[in-house]
JSON list of C-alpha atoms in Angstrom, two decimals:
[
{"chain": "A", "resi": 1, "resn": "UNK", "atom": "CA", "xyz": [-53.91, 5.50, 8.46]},
{"chain": "A", "resi": 2, "resn": "UNK", "atom": "CA", "xyz": [-55.18, 5.83, 12.39]},
{"chain": "A", "resi": 3, "resn": "UNK", "atom": "CA", "xyz": [-53.28, 8.09, 13.99]},
{"chain": "A", "resi": 4, "resn": "UNK", "atom": "CA", "xyz": [-53.56, 9.04, 18.12]},
{"chain": "A", "resi": 5, "resn": "UNK", "atom": "CA", "xyz": [-52.34, 12.24, 19.19]},
{"chain": "A", "resi": 6, "resn": "UNK", "atom": "CA", "xyz": [-52.37, 12.04, 23.49]},
{"chain": "A", "resi": 7, "resn": "UNK", "atom": "CA", "xyz": [-51.56, 16.40, 24.70]},
{"chain": "A", "resi": 8, "resn": "UNK", "atom": "CA", "xyz": [-52.03, 17.81, 27.84]},
{"chain": "A", "resi": 9, "resn": "UNK", "atom": "CA", "xyz": [-48.99, 16.22, 30.44]},
{"chain": "A", "resi": 10, "resn": "UNK", "atom": "CA", "xyz": [-46.44, 18.66, 31.86]},
{"chain": "A", "resi": 11, "resn": "UNK", "atom": "CA", "xyz": [-45.31, 19.17, 35.20]},
{"chain": "A", "resi": 12, "resn": "UNK", "atom": "CA", "xyz": [-48.63, 19.29, 38.20]},
{"chain": "A", "resi": 13, "resn": "UNK", "atom": "CA", "xyz": [-48.03, 19.51, 42.57]},
{"chain": "A", "resi": 14, "resn": "UNK", "atom": "CA", "xyz": [-48.79, 16.75, 44.28]},
{"chain": "A", "resi": 15, "resn": "UNK", "atom": "CA", "xyz": [-53.25, 17.03, 44.89]},
{"chain": "A", "resi": 16, "resn": "UNK", "atom": "CA", "xyz": [-53.45, 18.81, 41.33]},
{"chain": "A", "resi": 17, "resn": "UNK", "atom": "CA", "xyz": [-55.31, 17.94, 38.82]},
{"chain": "A", "resi": 18, "resn": "UNK", "atom": "CA", "xyz": [-54.11, 17.81, 34.53]},
{"chain": "A", "resi": 19, "resn": "UNK", "atom": "CA", "xyz": [-57.04, 17.16, 31.95]},
{"chain": "A", "resi": 20, "resn": "UNK", "atom": "CA", "xyz": [-55.23, 14.89, 28.92]},
{"chain": "A", "resi": 21, "resn": "UNK", "atom": "CA", "xyz": [-56.70, 14.61, 25.66]},
{"chain": "A", "resi": 22, "resn": "UNK", "atom": "CA", "xyz": [-56.02, 11.67, 22.83]},
{"chain": "A", "resi": 23, "resn": "UNK", "atom": "CA", "xyz": [-57.16, 13.15, 19.11]},
{"chain": "A", "resi": 24, "resn": "UNK", "atom": "CA", "xyz": [-58.21, 10.16, 16.83]},
{"chain": "A", "resi": 25, "resn": "UNK", "atom": "CA", "xyz": [-58.29, 10.32, 13.15]},
{"chain": "A", "resi": 26, "resn": "UNK", "atom": "CA", "xyz": [-57.92, 7.35, 10.42]},
{"chain": "A", "resi": 27, "resn": "UNK", "atom": "CA", "xyz": [-60.46, 5.14, 11.91]},
{"chain": "A", "resi": 28, "resn": "UNK", "atom": "CA", "xyz": [-64.69, 6.28, 13.14]},
{"chain": "A", "resi": 29, "resn": "UNK", "atom": "CA", "xyz": [-63.61, 6.67, 16.60]},
{"chain": "A", "resi": 30, "resn": "UNK", "atom": "CA", "xyz": [-67.19, 6.04, 17.42]},
{"chain": "A", "resi": 31, "resn": "UNK", "atom": "CA", "xyz": [-67.28, 2.51, 16.74]},
{"chain": "A", "resi": 32, "resn": "UNK", "atom": "CA", "xyz": [-63.95, 1.27, 19.40]},
{"chain": "A", "resi": 33, "resn": "UNK", "atom": "CA", "xyz": [-63.17, 1.60, 22.39]},
{"chain": "A", "resi": 34, "resn": "UNK", "atom": "CA", "xyz": [-60.88, 3.13, 23.79]},
{"chain": "A", "resi": 35, "resn": "UNK", "atom": "CA", "xyz": [-58.31, 3.04, 26.92]},
{"chain": "A", "resi": 36, "resn": "UNK", "atom": "CA", "xyz": [-55.44, 5.58, 29.21]},
{"chain": "A", "resi": 37, "resn": "UNK", "atom": "CA", "xyz": [-52.17, 2.80, 29.51]},
{"chain": "A", "resi": 38, "resn": "UNK", "atom": "CA", "xyz": [-49.11, 4.53, 31.75]},
{"chain": "A", "resi": 39, "resn": "UNK", "atom": "CA", "xyz": [-45.41, 3.94, 32.69]},
{"chain": "A", "resi": 40, "resn": "UNK", "atom": "CA", "xyz": [-43.95, 5.31, 35.26]},
{"chain": "A", "resi": 41, "resn": "UNK", "atom": "CA", "xyz": [-40.31, 5.98, 34.45]},
{"chain": "A", "resi": 42, "resn": "UNK", "atom": "CA", "xyz": [-37.76, 2.58, 34.26]},
{"chain": "A", "resi": 43, "resn": "UNK", "atom": "CA", "xyz": [-41.30, 0.19, 35.04]},
{"chain": "A", "resi": 44, "resn": "UNK", "atom": "CA", "xyz": [-43.72, -1.30, 32.81]},
{"chain": "A", "resi": 45, "resn": "UNK", "atom": "CA", "xyz": [-47.53, -0.86, 31.63]},
{"chain": "A", "resi": 46, "resn": "UNK", "atom": "CA", "xyz": [-49.62, 0.09, 33.45]},
{"chain": "A", "resi": 47, "resn": "UNK", "atom": "CA", "xyz": [-53.70, 0.03, 32.73]},
{"chain": "A", "resi": 48, "resn": "UNK", "atom": "CA", "xyz": [-55.23, 3.21, 34.01]},
{"chain": "A", "resi": 49, "resn": "UNK", "atom": "CA", "xyz": [-58.58, 2.64, 32.38]},
{"chain": "A", "resi": 50, "resn": "UNK", "atom": "CA", "xyz": [-61.44, 2.28, 29.64]},
{"chain": "A", "resi": 51, "resn": "UNK", "atom": "CA", "xyz": [-64.74, 3.66, 27.68]},
{"chain": "A", "resi": 52, "resn": "UNK", "atom": "CA", "xyz": [-66.92, 2.14, 24.60]},
{"chain": "A", "resi": 53, "resn": "UNK", "atom": "CA", "xyz": [-67.73, 3.24, 22.13]},
{"chain": "A", "resi": 54, "resn": "UNK", "atom": "CA", "xyz": [-70.98, 5.35, 23.18]},
{"chain": "A", "resi": 55, "resn": "UNK", "atom": "CA", "xyz": [-69.43, 6.31, 26.55]},
{"chain": "A", "resi": 56, "resn": "UNK", "atom": "CA", "xyz": [-71.66, 4.86, 28.47]},
{"chain": "A", "resi": 57, "resn": "UNK", "atom": "CA", "xyz": [-69.48, 2.09, 29.33]},
{"chain": "A", "resi": 58, "resn": "UNK", "atom": "CA", "xyz": [-66.45, 2.54, 31.55]},
{"chain": "A", "resi": 59, "resn": "UNK", "atom": "CA", "xyz": [-64.10, 1.10, 34.54]},
{"chain": "A", "resi": 60, "resn": "UNK", "atom": "CA", "xyz": [-61.09, 1.72, 35.80]},
{"chain": "A", "resi": 61, "resn": "UNK", "atom": "CA", "xyz": [-58.02, 0.33, 37.57]},
{"chain": "A", "resi": 62, "resn": "UNK", "atom": "CA", "xyz": [-57.87, 0.71, 42.31]},
{"chain": "A", "resi": 63, "resn": "UNK", "atom": "CA", "xyz": [-55.10, 2.37, 41.88]},
{"chain": "A", "resi": 64, "resn": "UNK", "atom": "CA", "xyz": [-56.84, 5.31, 39.85]},
{"chain": "A", "resi": 65, "resn": "UNK", "atom": "CA", "xyz": [-60.75, 5.44, 41.18]},
{"chain": "A", "resi": 66, "resn": "UNK", "atom": "CA", "xyz": [-62.30, 8.31, 42.99]},
{"chain": "A", "resi": 67, "resn": "UNK", "atom": "CA", "xyz": [-59.27, 10.66, 41.07]},
{"chain": "A", "resi": 68, "resn": "UNK", "atom": "CA", "xyz": [-59.64, 10.30, 36.98]},
{"chain": "A", "resi": 69, "resn": "UNK", "atom": "CA", "xyz": [-61.86, 10.47, 35.26]},
{"chain": "A", "resi": 70, "resn": "UNK", "atom": "CA", "xyz": [-62.96, 8.79, 31.57]},
{"chain": "A", "resi": 71, "resn": "UNK", "atom": "CA", "xyz": [-64.88, 10.70, 28.78]},
{"chain": "A", "resi": 72, "resn": "UNK", "atom": "CA", "xyz": [-64.62, 11.24, 25.46]},
{"chain": "A", "resi": 73, "resn": "UNK", "atom": "CA", "xyz": [-66.33, 13.47, 22.45]},
{"chain": "A", "resi": 74, "resn": "UNK", "atom": "CA", "xyz": [-67.08, 11.98, 19.77]},
{"chain": "A", "resi": 75, "resn": "UNK", "atom": "CA", "xyz": [-68.03, 14.15, 17.89]},
{"chain": "A", "resi": 76, "resn": "UNK", "atom": "CA", "xyz": [-64.95, 15.81, 17.78]},
{"chain": "A", "resi": 77, "resn": "UNK", "atom": "CA", "xyz": [-63.61, 12.25, 18.17]},
{"chain": "A", "resi": 78, "resn": "UNK", "atom": "CA", "xyz": [-61.50, 13.26, 21.84]},
{"chain": "A", "resi": 79, "resn": "UNK", "atom": "CA", "xyz": [-60.25, 10.80, 24.02]},
{"chain": "A", "resi": 80, "resn": "UNK", "atom": "CA", "xyz": [-59.56, 12.14, 27.51]},
{"chain": "A", "resi": 81, "resn": "UNK", "atom": "CA", "xyz": [-59.21, 11.74, 31.00]},
{"chain": "A", "resi": 82, "resn": "UNK", "atom": "CA", "xyz": [-59.06, 14.21, 33.68]},
{"chain": "A", "resi": 83, "resn": "UNK", "atom": "CA", "xyz": [-56.94, 13.07, 36.77]},
{"chain": "A", "resi": 84, "resn": "UNK", "atom": "CA", "xyz": [-57.50, 14.49, 40.58]},
{"chain": "A", "resi": 85, "resn": "UNK", "atom": "CA", "xyz": [-55.58, 14.53, 43.62]},
{"chain": "A", "resi": 86, "resn": "UNK", "atom": "CA", "xyz": [-52.51, 13.69, 41.89]},
{"chain": "A", "resi": 87, "resn": "UNK", "atom": "CA", "xyz": [-50.15, 11.84, 44.16]},
{"chain": "A", "resi": 88, "resn": "UNK", "atom": "CA", "xyz": [-46.03, 11.54, 43.40]},
{"chain": "A", "resi": 89, "resn": "UNK", "atom": "CA", "xyz": [-47.04, 7.40, 42.09]},
{"chain": "A", "resi": 90, "resn": "UNK", "atom": "CA", "xyz": [-49.40, 8.70, 39.01]},
{"chain": "A", "resi": 91, "resn": "UNK", "atom": "CA", "xyz": [-46.43, 10.38, 37.47]},
{"chain": "A", "resi": 92, "resn": "UNK", "atom": "CA", "xyz": [-45.81, 8.46, 34.22]},
{"chain": "A", "resi": 93, "resn": "UNK", "atom": "CA", "xyz": [-45.45, 8.47, 30.59]},
{"chain": "A", "resi": 94, "resn": "UNK", "atom": "CA", "xyz": [-49.10, 7.96, 29.21]},
{"chain": "A", "resi": 95, "resn": "UNK", "atom": "CA", "xyz": [-50.39, 6.43, 26.15]},
{"chain": "A", "resi": 96, "resn": "UNK", "atom": "CA", "xyz": [-53.84, 6.12, 25.30]},
{"chain": "A", "resi": 97, "resn": "UNK", "atom": "CA", "xyz": [-54.78, 2.38, 22.90]},
{"chain": "A", "resi": 98, "resn": "UNK", "atom": "CA", "xyz": [-56.93, 1.64, 20.46]},
{"chain": "A", "resi": 99, "resn": "UNK", "atom": "CA", "xyz": [-58.88, -1.30, 21.60]},
{"chain": "A", "resi": 100, "resn": "UNK", "atom": "CA", "xyz": [-59.88, -4.20, 18.58]},
{"chain": "A", "resi": 101, "resn": "UNK", "atom": "CA", "xyz": [-63.76, -4.72, 18.52]},
{"chain": "A", "resi": 102, "resn": "UNK", "atom": "CA", "xyz": [-62.70, -5.66, 22.67]},
{"chain": "A", "resi": 103, "resn": "UNK", "atom": "CA", "xyz": [-60.64, -6.08, 24.73]},
{"chain": "A", "resi": 104, "resn": "UNK", "atom": "CA", "xyz": [-57.55, -5.67, 23.19]},
{"chain": "A", "resi": 105, "resn": "UNK", "atom": "CA", "xyz": [-55.69, -3.34, 21.98]},
{"chain": "A", "resi": 106, "resn": "UNK", "atom": "CA", "xyz": [-54.10, -2.22, 18.50]},
{"chain": "A", "resi": 107, "resn": "UNK", "atom": "CA", "xyz": [-53.46, 0.60, 18.31]},
{"chain": "A", "resi": 108, "resn": "UNK", "atom": "CA", "xyz": [-51.29, 2.97, 20.34]},
{"chain": "A", "resi": 109, "resn": "UNK", "atom": "CA", "xyz": [-50.21, 7.73, 20.67]},
{"chain": "A", "resi": 110, "resn": "UNK", "atom": "CA", "xyz": [-46.62, 8.83, 21.37]},
{"chain": "A", "resi": 111, "resn": "UNK", "atom": "CA", "xyz": [-47.44, 9.35, 25.02]},
{"chain": "A", "resi": 112, "resn": "UNK", "atom": "CA", "xyz": [-47.27, 12.39, 26.55]},
{"chain": "A", "resi": 113, "resn": "UNK", "atom": "CA", "xyz": [-45.81, 12.94, 30.49]},
{"chain": "A", "resi": 114, "resn": "UNK", "atom": "CA", "xyz": [-47.50, 13.70, 33.58]},
{"chain": "A", "resi": 115, "resn": "UNK", "atom": "CA", "xyz": [-44.99, 14.49, 36.28]},
{"chain": "A", "resi": 116, "resn": "UNK", "atom": "CA", "xyz": [-46.58, 15.24, 39.65]},
{"chain": "A", "resi": 117, "resn": "UNK", "atom": "CA", "xyz": [-43.76, 16.87, 42.18]},
{"chain": "A", "resi": 118, "resn": "UNK", "atom": "CA", "xyz": [-43.55, 20.22, 44.40]},
{"chain": "B", "resi": 1, "resn": "UNK", "atom": "CA", "xyz": [-55.47, -9.17, 43.55]},
{"chain": "B", "resi": 2, "resn": "UNK", "atom": "CA", "xyz": [-54.18, -10.54, 40.56]},
{"chain": "B", "resi": 3, "resn": "UNK", "atom": "CA", "xyz": [-51.08, -10.83, 39.50]},
{"chain": "B", "resi": 4, "resn": "UNK", "atom": "CA", "xyz": [-49.77, -11.78, 35.43]},
{"chain": "B", "resi": 5, "resn": "UNK", "atom": "CA", "xyz": [-46.53, -13.66, 35.58]},
{"chain": "B", "resi": 6, "resn": "UNK", "atom": "CA", "xyz": [-43.59, -13.13, 32.82]},
{"chain": "B", "resi": 7, "resn": "UNK", "atom": "CA", "xyz": [-40.39, -14.50, 33.17]},
{"chain": "B", "resi": 8, "resn": "UNK", "atom": "CA", "xyz": [-38.03, -10.81, 33.81]},
{"chain": "B", "resi": 9, "resn": "UNK", "atom": "CA", "xyz": [-35.56, -11.10, 31.37]},
{"chain": "B", "resi": 10, "resn": "UNK", "atom": "CA", "xyz": [-35.05, -14.34, 28.72]},
{"chain": "B", "resi": 11, "resn": "UNK", "atom": "CA", "xyz": [-31.88, -14.60, 25.76]},
{"chain": "B", "resi": 12, "resn": "UNK", "atom": "CA", "xyz": [-32.10, -15.73, 22.40]},
{"chain": "B", "resi": 13, "resn": "UNK", "atom": "CA", "xyz": [-29.28, -16.65, 19.68]},
{"chain": "B", "resi": 14, "resn": "UNK", "atom": "CA", "xyz": [-30.36, -14.84, 16.68]},
{"chain": "B", "resi": 15, "resn": "UNK", "atom": "CA", "xyz": [-31.86, -16.89, 13.84]},
{"chain": "B", "resi": 16, "resn": "UNK", "atom": "CA", "xyz": [-32.92, -18.59, 17.72]},
{"chain": "B", "resi": 17, "resn": "UNK", "atom": "CA", "xyz": [-36.59, -19.86, 18.64]},
{"chain": "B", "resi": 18, "resn": "UNK", "atom": "CA", "xyz": [-38.35, -18.53, 21.84]},
{"chain": "B", "resi": 19, "resn": "UNK", "atom": "CA", "xyz": [-41.44, -18.76, 23.64]},
{"chain": "B", "resi": 20, "resn": "UNK", "atom": "CA", "xyz": [-42.76, -16.18, 26.72]},
{"chain": "B", "resi": 21, "resn": "UNK", "atom": "CA", "xyz": [-45.19, -16.94, 29.07]},
{"chain": "B", "resi": 22, "resn": "UNK", "atom": "CA", "xyz": [-47.61, -15.45, 30.65]},
{"chain": "B", "resi": 23, "resn": "UNK", "atom": "CA", "xyz": [-50.31, -16.60, 33.33]},
{"chain": "B", "resi": 24, "resn": "UNK", "atom": "CA", "xyz": [-51.86, -15.55, 36.39]},
{"chain": "B", "resi": 25, "resn": "UNK", "atom": "CA", "xyz": [-50.82, -16.00, 40.24]},
{"chain": "B", "resi": 26, "resn": "UNK", "atom": "CA", "xyz": [-53.71, -18.76, 41.20]},
{"chain": "B", "resi": 27, "resn": "UNK", "atom": "CA", "xyz": [-55.59, -19.99, 37.81]},
{"chain": "B", "resi": 28, "resn": "UNK", "atom": "CA", "xyz": [-54.97, -21.00, 34.11]},
{"chain": "B", "resi": 29, "resn": "UNK", "atom": "CA", "xyz": [-54.51, -18.10, 31.00]},
{"chain": "B", "resi": 30, "resn": "UNK", "atom": "CA", "xyz": [-57.19, -18.93, 29.50]},
{"chain": "B", "resi": 31, "resn": "UNK", "atom": "CA", "xyz": [-58.70, -17.83, 25.59]},
{"chain": "B", "resi": 32, "resn": "UNK", "atom": "CA", "xyz": [-61.48, -14.96, 27.18]},
{"chain": "B", "resi": 33, "resn": "UNK", "atom": "CA", "xyz": [-58.78, -12.86, 28.90]},
{"chain": "B", "resi": 34, "resn": "UNK", "atom": "CA", "xyz": [-58.36, -12.19, 25.57]},
{"chain": "B", "resi": 35, "resn": "UNK", "atom": "CA", "xyz": [-54.22, -12.07, 25.68]},
{"chain": "B", "resi": 36, "resn": "UNK", "atom": "CA", "xyz": [-52.37, -9.90, 24.20]},
{"chain": "B", "resi": 37, "resn": "UNK", "atom": "CA", "xyz": [-48.79, -8.95, 23.30]},
{"chain": "B", "resi": 38, "resn": "UNK", "atom": "CA", "xyz": [-46.81, -5.61, 23.06]},
{"chain": "B", "resi": 39, "resn": "UNK", "atom": "CA", "xyz": [-43.65, -5.13, 21.68]},
{"chain": "B", "resi": 40, "resn": "UNK", "atom": "CA", "xyz": [-41.73, -1.87, 23.76]},
{"chain": "B", "resi": 41, "resn": "UNK", "atom": "CA", "xyz": [-37.96, -0.94, 22.62]},
{"chain": "B", "resi": 42, "resn": "UNK", "atom": "CA", "xyz": [-36.54, 1.80, 24.83]},
{"chain": "B", "resi": 43, "resn": "UNK", "atom": "CA", "xyz": [-37.89, 5.93, 24.56]},
{"chain": "B", "resi": 44, "resn": "UNK", "atom": "CA", "xyz": [-40.24, 4.13, 21.98]},
{"chain": "B", "resi": 45, "resn": "UNK", "atom": "CA", "xyz": [-44.49, 3.35, 22.47]},
{"chain": "B", "resi": 46, "resn": "UNK", "atom": "CA", "xyz": [-45.81, -0.50, 23.10]},
{"chain": "B", "resi": 47, "resn": "UNK", "atom": "CA", "xyz": [-46.14, -1.48, 19.21]},
{"chain": "B", "resi": 48, "resn": "UNK", "atom": "CA", "xyz": [-49.23, -4.39, 18.91]},
{"chain": "B", "resi": 49, "resn": "UNK", "atom": "CA", "xyz": [-47.18, -7.53, 17.71]},
{"chain": "B", "resi": 50, "resn": "UNK", "atom": "CA", "xyz": [-50.37, -10.42, 18.92]},
{"chain": "B", "resi": 51, "resn": "UNK", "atom": "CA", "xyz": [-54.01, -10.15, 20.20]},
{"chain": "B", "resi": 52, "resn": "UNK", "atom": "CA", "xyz": [-57.08, -12.30, 21.45]},
{"chain": "B", "resi": 53, "resn": "UNK", "atom": "CA", "xyz": [-55.01, -15.17, 22.02]},
{"chain": "B", "resi": 54, "resn": "UNK", "atom": "CA", "xyz": [-53.13, -15.73, 18.78]},
{"chain": "B", "resi": 55, "resn": "UNK", "atom": "CA", "xyz": [-53.80, -12.56, 16.03]},
{"chain": "B", "resi": 56, "resn": "UNK", "atom": "CA", "xyz": [-50.89, -10.81, 14.20]},
{"chain": "B", "resi": 57, "resn": "UNK", "atom": "CA", "xyz": [-51.22, -7.33, 14.22]},
{"chain": "B", "resi": 58, "resn": "UNK", "atom": "CA", "xyz": [-51.16, -6.11, 10.67]},
{"chain": "B", "resi": 59, "resn": "UNK", "atom": "CA", "xyz": [-47.25, -5.62, 9.69]},
{"chain": "B", "resi": 60, "resn": "UNK", "atom": "CA", "xyz": [-46.24, -8.46, 12.59]},
{"chain": "B", "resi": 61, "resn": "UNK", "atom": "CA", "xyz": [-43.81, -10.50, 9.91]},
{"chain": "B", "resi": 62, "resn": "UNK", "atom": "CA", "xyz": [-44.88, -14.55, 10.97]},
{"chain": "B", "resi": 63, "resn": "UNK", "atom": "CA", "xyz": [-42.61, -15.13, 13.03]},
{"chain": "B", "resi": 64, "resn": "UNK", "atom": "CA", "xyz": [-44.59, -13.91, 15.61]},
{"chain": "B", "resi": 65, "resn": "UNK", "atom": "CA", "xyz": [-46.49, -16.15, 17.44]},
{"chain": "B", "resi": 66, "resn": "UNK", "atom": "CA", "xyz": [-49.17, -16.67, 20.01]},
{"chain": "B", "resi": 67, "resn": "UNK", "atom": "CA", "xyz": [-50.41, -19.32, 21.50]},
{"chain": "B", "resi": 68, "resn": "UNK", "atom": "CA", "xyz": [-51.44, -21.01, 24.94]},
{"chain": "B", "resi": 69, "resn": "UNK", "atom": "CA", "xyz": [-49.76, -23.52, 26.49]},
{"chain": "B", "resi": 70, "resn": "UNK", "atom": "CA", "xyz": [-50.97, -24.89, 29.17]},
{"chain": "B", "resi": 71, "resn": "UNK", "atom": "CA", "xyz": [-51.81, -22.54, 31.64]},
{"chain": "B", "resi": 72, "resn": "UNK", "atom": "CA", "xyz": [-50.42, -19.54, 30.09]},
{"chain": "B", "resi": 73, "resn": "UNK", "atom": "CA", "xyz": [-50.23, -17.94, 27.55]},
{"chain": "B", "resi": 74, "resn": "UNK", "atom": "CA", "xyz": [-47.76, -17.78, 24.88]},
{"chain": "B", "resi": 75, "resn": "UNK", "atom": "CA", "xyz": [-45.51, -15.67, 22.42]},
{"chain": "B", "resi": 76, "resn": "UNK", "atom": "CA", "xyz": [-43.05, -17.43, 20.80]},
{"chain": "B", "resi": 77, "resn": "UNK", "atom": "CA", "xyz": [-40.50, -16.03, 18.36]},
{"chain": "B", "resi": 78, "resn": "UNK", "atom": "CA", "xyz": [-39.27, -18.54, 15.54]},
{"chain": "B", "resi": 79, "resn": "UNK", "atom": "CA", "xyz": [-36.78, -17.29, 13.91]},
{"chain": "B", "resi": 80, "resn": "UNK", "atom": "CA", "xyz": [-35.27, -14.65, 16.21]},
{"chain": "B", "resi": 81, "resn": "UNK", "atom": "CA", "xyz": [-33.80, -11.45, 14.68]},
{"chain": "B", "resi": 82, "resn": "UNK", "atom": "CA", "xyz": [-31.18, -8.59, 16.27]},
{"chain": "B", "resi": 83, "resn": "UNK", "atom": "CA", "xyz": [-34.36, -6.21, 15.88]},
{"chain": "B", "resi": 84, "resn": "UNK", "atom": "CA", "xyz": [-36.72, -8.37, 17.93]},
{"chain": "B", "resi": 85, "resn": "UNK", "atom": "CA", "xyz": [-34.53, -7.51, 20.95]},
{"chain": "B", "resi": 86, "resn": "UNK", "atom": "CA", "xyz": [-36.68, -5.51, 23.37]},
{"chain": "B", "resi": 87, "resn": "UNK", "atom": "CA", "xyz": [-39.05, -5.98, 25.88]},
{"chain": "B", "resi": 88, "resn": "UNK", "atom": "CA", "xyz": [-42.36, -8.07, 25.45]},
{"chain": "B", "resi": 89, "resn": "UNK", "atom": "CA", "xyz": [-45.01, -7.75, 28.21]},
{"chain": "B", "resi": 90, "resn": "UNK", "atom": "CA", "xyz": [-48.21, -9.22, 27.94]},
{"chain": "B", "resi": 91, "resn": "UNK", "atom": "CA", "xyz": [-52.31, -7.78, 29.23]},
{"chain": "B", "resi": 92, "resn": "UNK", "atom": "CA", "xyz": [-55.11, -9.98, 30.14]},
{"chain": "B", "resi": 93, "resn": "UNK", "atom": "CA", "xyz": [-58.26, -8.96, 30.60]},
{"chain": "B", "resi": 94, "resn": "UNK", "atom": "CA", "xyz": [-59.83, -10.02, 33.68]},
{"chain": "B", "resi": 95, "resn": "UNK", "atom": "CA", "xyz": [-63.65, -9.44, 32.94]},
{"chain": "B", "resi": 96, "resn": "UNK", "atom": "CA", "xyz": [-65.67, -6.33, 33.78]},
{"chain": "B", "resi": 97, "resn": "UNK", "atom": "CA", "xyz": [-63.72, -4.38, 31.93]},
{"chain": "B", "resi": 98, "resn": "UNK", "atom": "CA", "xyz": [-60.55, -4.50, 33.80]},
{"chain": "B", "resi": 99, "resn": "UNK", "atom": "CA", "xyz": [-56.87, -4.75, 31.88]},
{"chain": "B", "resi": 100, "resn": "UNK", "atom": "CA", "xyz": [-54.24, -6.49, 34.08]},
{"chain": "B", "resi": 101, "resn": "UNK", "atom": "CA", "xyz": [-50.25, -5.92, 32.14]},
{"chain": "B", "resi": 102, "resn": "UNK", "atom": "CA", "xyz": [-48.04, -8.73, 33.63]},
{"chain": "B", "resi": 103, "resn": "UNK", "atom": "CA", "xyz": [-44.58, -7.59, 34.30]},
{"chain": "B", "resi": 104, "resn": "UNK", "atom": "CA", "xyz": [-42.89, -7.21, 31.24]},
{"chain": "B", "resi": 105, "resn": "UNK", "atom": "CA", "xyz": [-39.84, -9.63, 29.53]},
{"chain": "B", "resi": 106, "resn": "UNK", "atom": "CA", "xyz": [-36.61, -8.07, 28.75]},
{"chain": "B", "resi": 107, "resn": "UNK", "atom": "CA", "xyz": [-35.95, -9.96, 25.59]},
{"chain": "B", "resi": 108, "resn": "UNK", "atom": "CA", "xyz": [-32.20, -10.22, 24.31]},
{"chain": "B", "resi": 109, "resn": "UNK", "atom": "CA", "xyz": [-31.37, -11.13, 21.12]},
{"chain": "B", "resi": 110, "resn": "UNK", "atom": "CA", "xyz": [-26.72, -12.34, 21.34]}
]
């Protein structure tokens, strides 16, 4: 059974940093691309970032480019999102998602809440 | 800027059929966009319904189907049930690793 478990969310001041983690199990982690998707309170889903199975390739939404960095540790089956220069508009529930062999998302974690506020 | 369009809301009677669509502000949706559909109930994580245009995710009932209709991707629910009442989001792959979600459709079953 595929399981994804996000952690690392919390309250942070504007301009601060936070590192999210997503622990994966139930599949060969290094064989699949992974993504982060967020959802601001009362709003829709927004794709944030994706990384290939090997970790060599990554991509970012324009809204986070230059501030967020996605990475993965395939030896520990863990996905990360380093978030710097946080803004109020980054407040959201952040989900990690396992992709199929290709772009679409297949499985989702339960999410972790990030609140950016002074 | 690419905008993915969805109907803000839709209503269907129990047992009825409804088709939600997913379009582009400029251009047509094709299988190369790997259109995918996600169901989300309040307070819950999204659940994958359809990916790569028409592939049902594991455990999804066969009353859900995906297709390309004209210049849009479509999600059809045949024989809608009360627990199909949810928000539905489509996402399109735009190349170079980038994806764009639509704004979502709130489906009411009544």
